[in-house]
Short mmCIF file of C-alpha atoms in Angstrom, two decimals:
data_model
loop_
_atom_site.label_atom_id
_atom_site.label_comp_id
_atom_site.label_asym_id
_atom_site.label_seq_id
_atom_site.Cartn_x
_atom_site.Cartn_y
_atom_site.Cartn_z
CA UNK A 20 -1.58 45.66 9.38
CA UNK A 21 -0.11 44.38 12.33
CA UNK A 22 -2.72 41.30 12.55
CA UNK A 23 -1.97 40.52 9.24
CA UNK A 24 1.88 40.75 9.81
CA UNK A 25 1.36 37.78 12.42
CA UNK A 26 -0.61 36.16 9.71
CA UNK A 27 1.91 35.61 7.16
CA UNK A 28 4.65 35.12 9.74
CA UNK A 29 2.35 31.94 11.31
CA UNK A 30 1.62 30.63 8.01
CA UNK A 31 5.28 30.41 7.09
CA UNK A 32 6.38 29.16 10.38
CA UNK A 33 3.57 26.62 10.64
CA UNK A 34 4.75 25.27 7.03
CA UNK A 35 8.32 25.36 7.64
CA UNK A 36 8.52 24.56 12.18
CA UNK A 37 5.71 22.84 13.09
CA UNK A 38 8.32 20.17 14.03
CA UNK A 39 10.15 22.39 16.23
CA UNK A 40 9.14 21.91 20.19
CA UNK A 41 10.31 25.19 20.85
CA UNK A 42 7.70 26.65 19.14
CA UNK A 43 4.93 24.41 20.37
CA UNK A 44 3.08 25.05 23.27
CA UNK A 45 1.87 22.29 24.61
CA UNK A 46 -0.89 23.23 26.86
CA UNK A 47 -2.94 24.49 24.08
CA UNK A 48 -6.59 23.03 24.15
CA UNK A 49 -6.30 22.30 20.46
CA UNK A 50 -2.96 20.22 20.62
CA UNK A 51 0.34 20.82 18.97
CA UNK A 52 0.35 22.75 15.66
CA UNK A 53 1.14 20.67 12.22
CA UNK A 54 2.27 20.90 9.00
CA UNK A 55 -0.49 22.01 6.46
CA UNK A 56 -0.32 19.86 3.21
CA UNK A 57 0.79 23.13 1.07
CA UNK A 58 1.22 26.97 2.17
CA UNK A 59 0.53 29.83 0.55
CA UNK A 60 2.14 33.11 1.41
CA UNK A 61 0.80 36.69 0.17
CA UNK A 62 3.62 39.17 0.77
CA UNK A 63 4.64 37.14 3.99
CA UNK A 64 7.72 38.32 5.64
CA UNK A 65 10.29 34.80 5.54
CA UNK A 66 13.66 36.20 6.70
CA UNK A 67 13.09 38.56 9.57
CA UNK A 68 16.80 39.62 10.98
CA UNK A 69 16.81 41.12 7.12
CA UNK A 70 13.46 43.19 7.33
CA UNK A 71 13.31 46.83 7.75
CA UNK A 72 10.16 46.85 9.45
CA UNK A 73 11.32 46.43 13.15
CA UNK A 74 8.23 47.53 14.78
CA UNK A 75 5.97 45.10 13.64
CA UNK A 76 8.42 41.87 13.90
CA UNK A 77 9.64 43.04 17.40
CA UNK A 78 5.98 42.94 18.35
CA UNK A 79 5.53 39.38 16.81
CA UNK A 80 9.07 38.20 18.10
CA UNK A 81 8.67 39.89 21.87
CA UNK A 82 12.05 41.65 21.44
CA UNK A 83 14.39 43.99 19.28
CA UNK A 84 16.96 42.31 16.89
CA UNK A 85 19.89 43.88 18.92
CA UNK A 86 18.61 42.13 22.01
CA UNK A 87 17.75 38.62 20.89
CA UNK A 88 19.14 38.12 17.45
CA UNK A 89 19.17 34.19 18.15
CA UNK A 90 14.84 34.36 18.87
CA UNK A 91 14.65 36.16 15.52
CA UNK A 92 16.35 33.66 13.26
CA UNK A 93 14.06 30.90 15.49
CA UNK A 94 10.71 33.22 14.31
CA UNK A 95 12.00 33.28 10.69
CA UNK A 96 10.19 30.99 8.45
CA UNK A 97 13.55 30.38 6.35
CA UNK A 98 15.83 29.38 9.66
CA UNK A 99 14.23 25.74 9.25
CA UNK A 100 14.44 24.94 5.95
CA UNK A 101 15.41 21.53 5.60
CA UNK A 102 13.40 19.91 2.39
CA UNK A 103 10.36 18.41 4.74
CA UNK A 104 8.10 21.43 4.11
CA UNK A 105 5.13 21.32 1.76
CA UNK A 106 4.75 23.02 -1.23
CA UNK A 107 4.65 26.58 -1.76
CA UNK A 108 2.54 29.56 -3.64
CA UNK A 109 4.04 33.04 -3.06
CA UNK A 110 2.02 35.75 -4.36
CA UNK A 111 4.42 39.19 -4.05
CA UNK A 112 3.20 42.76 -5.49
CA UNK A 113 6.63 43.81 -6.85
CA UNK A 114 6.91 47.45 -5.56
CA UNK A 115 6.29 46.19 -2.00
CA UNK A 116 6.10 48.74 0.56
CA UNK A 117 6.31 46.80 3.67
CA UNK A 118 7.81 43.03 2.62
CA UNK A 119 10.39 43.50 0.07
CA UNK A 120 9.63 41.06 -2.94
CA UNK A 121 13.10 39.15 -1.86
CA UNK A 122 11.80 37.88 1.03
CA UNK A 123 9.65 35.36 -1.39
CA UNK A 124 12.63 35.44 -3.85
CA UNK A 125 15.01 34.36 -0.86
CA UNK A 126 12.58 31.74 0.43
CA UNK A 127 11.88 30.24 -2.84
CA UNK A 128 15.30 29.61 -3.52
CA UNK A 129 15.92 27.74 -0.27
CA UNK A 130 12.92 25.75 -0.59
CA UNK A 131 14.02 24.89 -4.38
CA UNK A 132 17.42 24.07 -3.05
CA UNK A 133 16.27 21.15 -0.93
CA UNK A 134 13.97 20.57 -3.80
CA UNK A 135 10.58 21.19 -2.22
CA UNK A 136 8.43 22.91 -4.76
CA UNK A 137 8.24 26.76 -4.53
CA UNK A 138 6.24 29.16 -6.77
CA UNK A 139 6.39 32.69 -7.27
CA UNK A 140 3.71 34.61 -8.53
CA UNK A 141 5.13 38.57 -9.10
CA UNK A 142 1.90 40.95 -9.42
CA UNK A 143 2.91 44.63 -11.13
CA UNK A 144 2.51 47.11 -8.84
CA UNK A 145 0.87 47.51 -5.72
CA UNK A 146 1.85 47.53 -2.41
CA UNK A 147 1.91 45.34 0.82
CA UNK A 148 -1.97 45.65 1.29
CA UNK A 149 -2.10 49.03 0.17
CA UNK A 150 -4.43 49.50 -3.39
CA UNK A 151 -2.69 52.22 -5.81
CA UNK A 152 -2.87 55.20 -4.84
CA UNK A 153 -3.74 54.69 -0.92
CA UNK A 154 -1.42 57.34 0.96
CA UNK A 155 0.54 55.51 3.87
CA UNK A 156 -2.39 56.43 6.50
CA UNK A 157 -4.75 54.68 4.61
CA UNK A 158 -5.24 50.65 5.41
CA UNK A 159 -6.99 48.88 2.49
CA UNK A 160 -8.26 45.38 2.31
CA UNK A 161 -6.72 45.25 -1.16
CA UNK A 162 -3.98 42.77 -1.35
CA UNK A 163 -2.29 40.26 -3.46
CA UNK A 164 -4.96 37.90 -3.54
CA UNK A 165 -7.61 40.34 -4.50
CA UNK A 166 -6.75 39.86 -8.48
CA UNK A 167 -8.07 37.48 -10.80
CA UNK A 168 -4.02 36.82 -11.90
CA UNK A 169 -3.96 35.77 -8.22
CA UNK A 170 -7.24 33.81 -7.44
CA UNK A 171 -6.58 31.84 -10.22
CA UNK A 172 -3.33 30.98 -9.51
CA UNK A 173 -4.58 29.90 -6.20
CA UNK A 174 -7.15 27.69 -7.26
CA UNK A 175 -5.36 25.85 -9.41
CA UNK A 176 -1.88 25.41 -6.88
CA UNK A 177 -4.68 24.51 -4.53
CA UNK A 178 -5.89 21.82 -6.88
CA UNK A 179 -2.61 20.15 -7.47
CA UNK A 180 -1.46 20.24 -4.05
CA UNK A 181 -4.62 19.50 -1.48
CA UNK A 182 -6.94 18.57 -4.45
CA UNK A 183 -10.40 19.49 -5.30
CA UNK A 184 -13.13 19.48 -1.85
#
């Protein structure tokens, strides 16, 4: 899970700061990071002084809230917000167990405010990567994109926004 966690917090950071040169790092051998033409976020954790699961952010962050509060907000996809970002899919189970469902309500809004489109696609049930009835211990690969309510709302946001290979 905690690979993943890094996952959605990259995508929604490389969508929303690639601009930012404090989150560049310029001696990579690939060049500086930019903007992908659309983003698409399963479950992805957008407003991280808000999230209960400490743990897992402190890891991606490199320290507790309650130490660097300022290096959170900078790691939180929404912080940056400003109406340049590409358009958005978020695909959110509603029960959640990890990454509440309003952290792709919140981020939706914001994006909408600055009018930059942002869909939300609410799947029943679930969890944050965890199938029905998987007890916490157990790690599925089940997710929000494994339905076909899902992969077909991908295709075609995919087809509108980047267009068809």
């Amino acid at each position: 899970l905690r690979r993943r966690a890094r996952s959605a917090l990259t995508i929604g950071l490389l969508a929303t700061a690639a601009d930012l040169a404090e989150l560049q790092d310029d001696t990579c051998p690939s060049g500086r990071a930019t903007a992908p033409r659309a983003a698409i976020s399963a479950a992805g954790p957008m407003d991280l002084p808000t999230l209960s699961t400490g743990s897992i952010v402190e890891d991606f962050v490199g320290a507790p809230f309650d130490e660097d509060p300022a290096r959170w907000a900078l790691a939180s996809p929404m912080t940056p917000v400003d109406g340049s970002e590409p358009p958005f899919l978020f695909i959110h189970d509603e029960h959640d167990l990890i990454v509440q469902l309003e952290q792709s309500e919140q981020m939706a809004k914001a994006l909408r405010s600055v009018e930059v489109s942002a869909e939300l696609l609410r799947l029943e049930g679930g969890g944050h990567l965890l199938g029905d009835g998987a007890g916490l211990g157990q790690e599925q690969s089940e997710g929000p994109f494994d339905t076909s309510e899902s992969a077909m709302a991908v295709f075609d946001f995919l087809e509108r926004t980047v267009g068809v290979p």
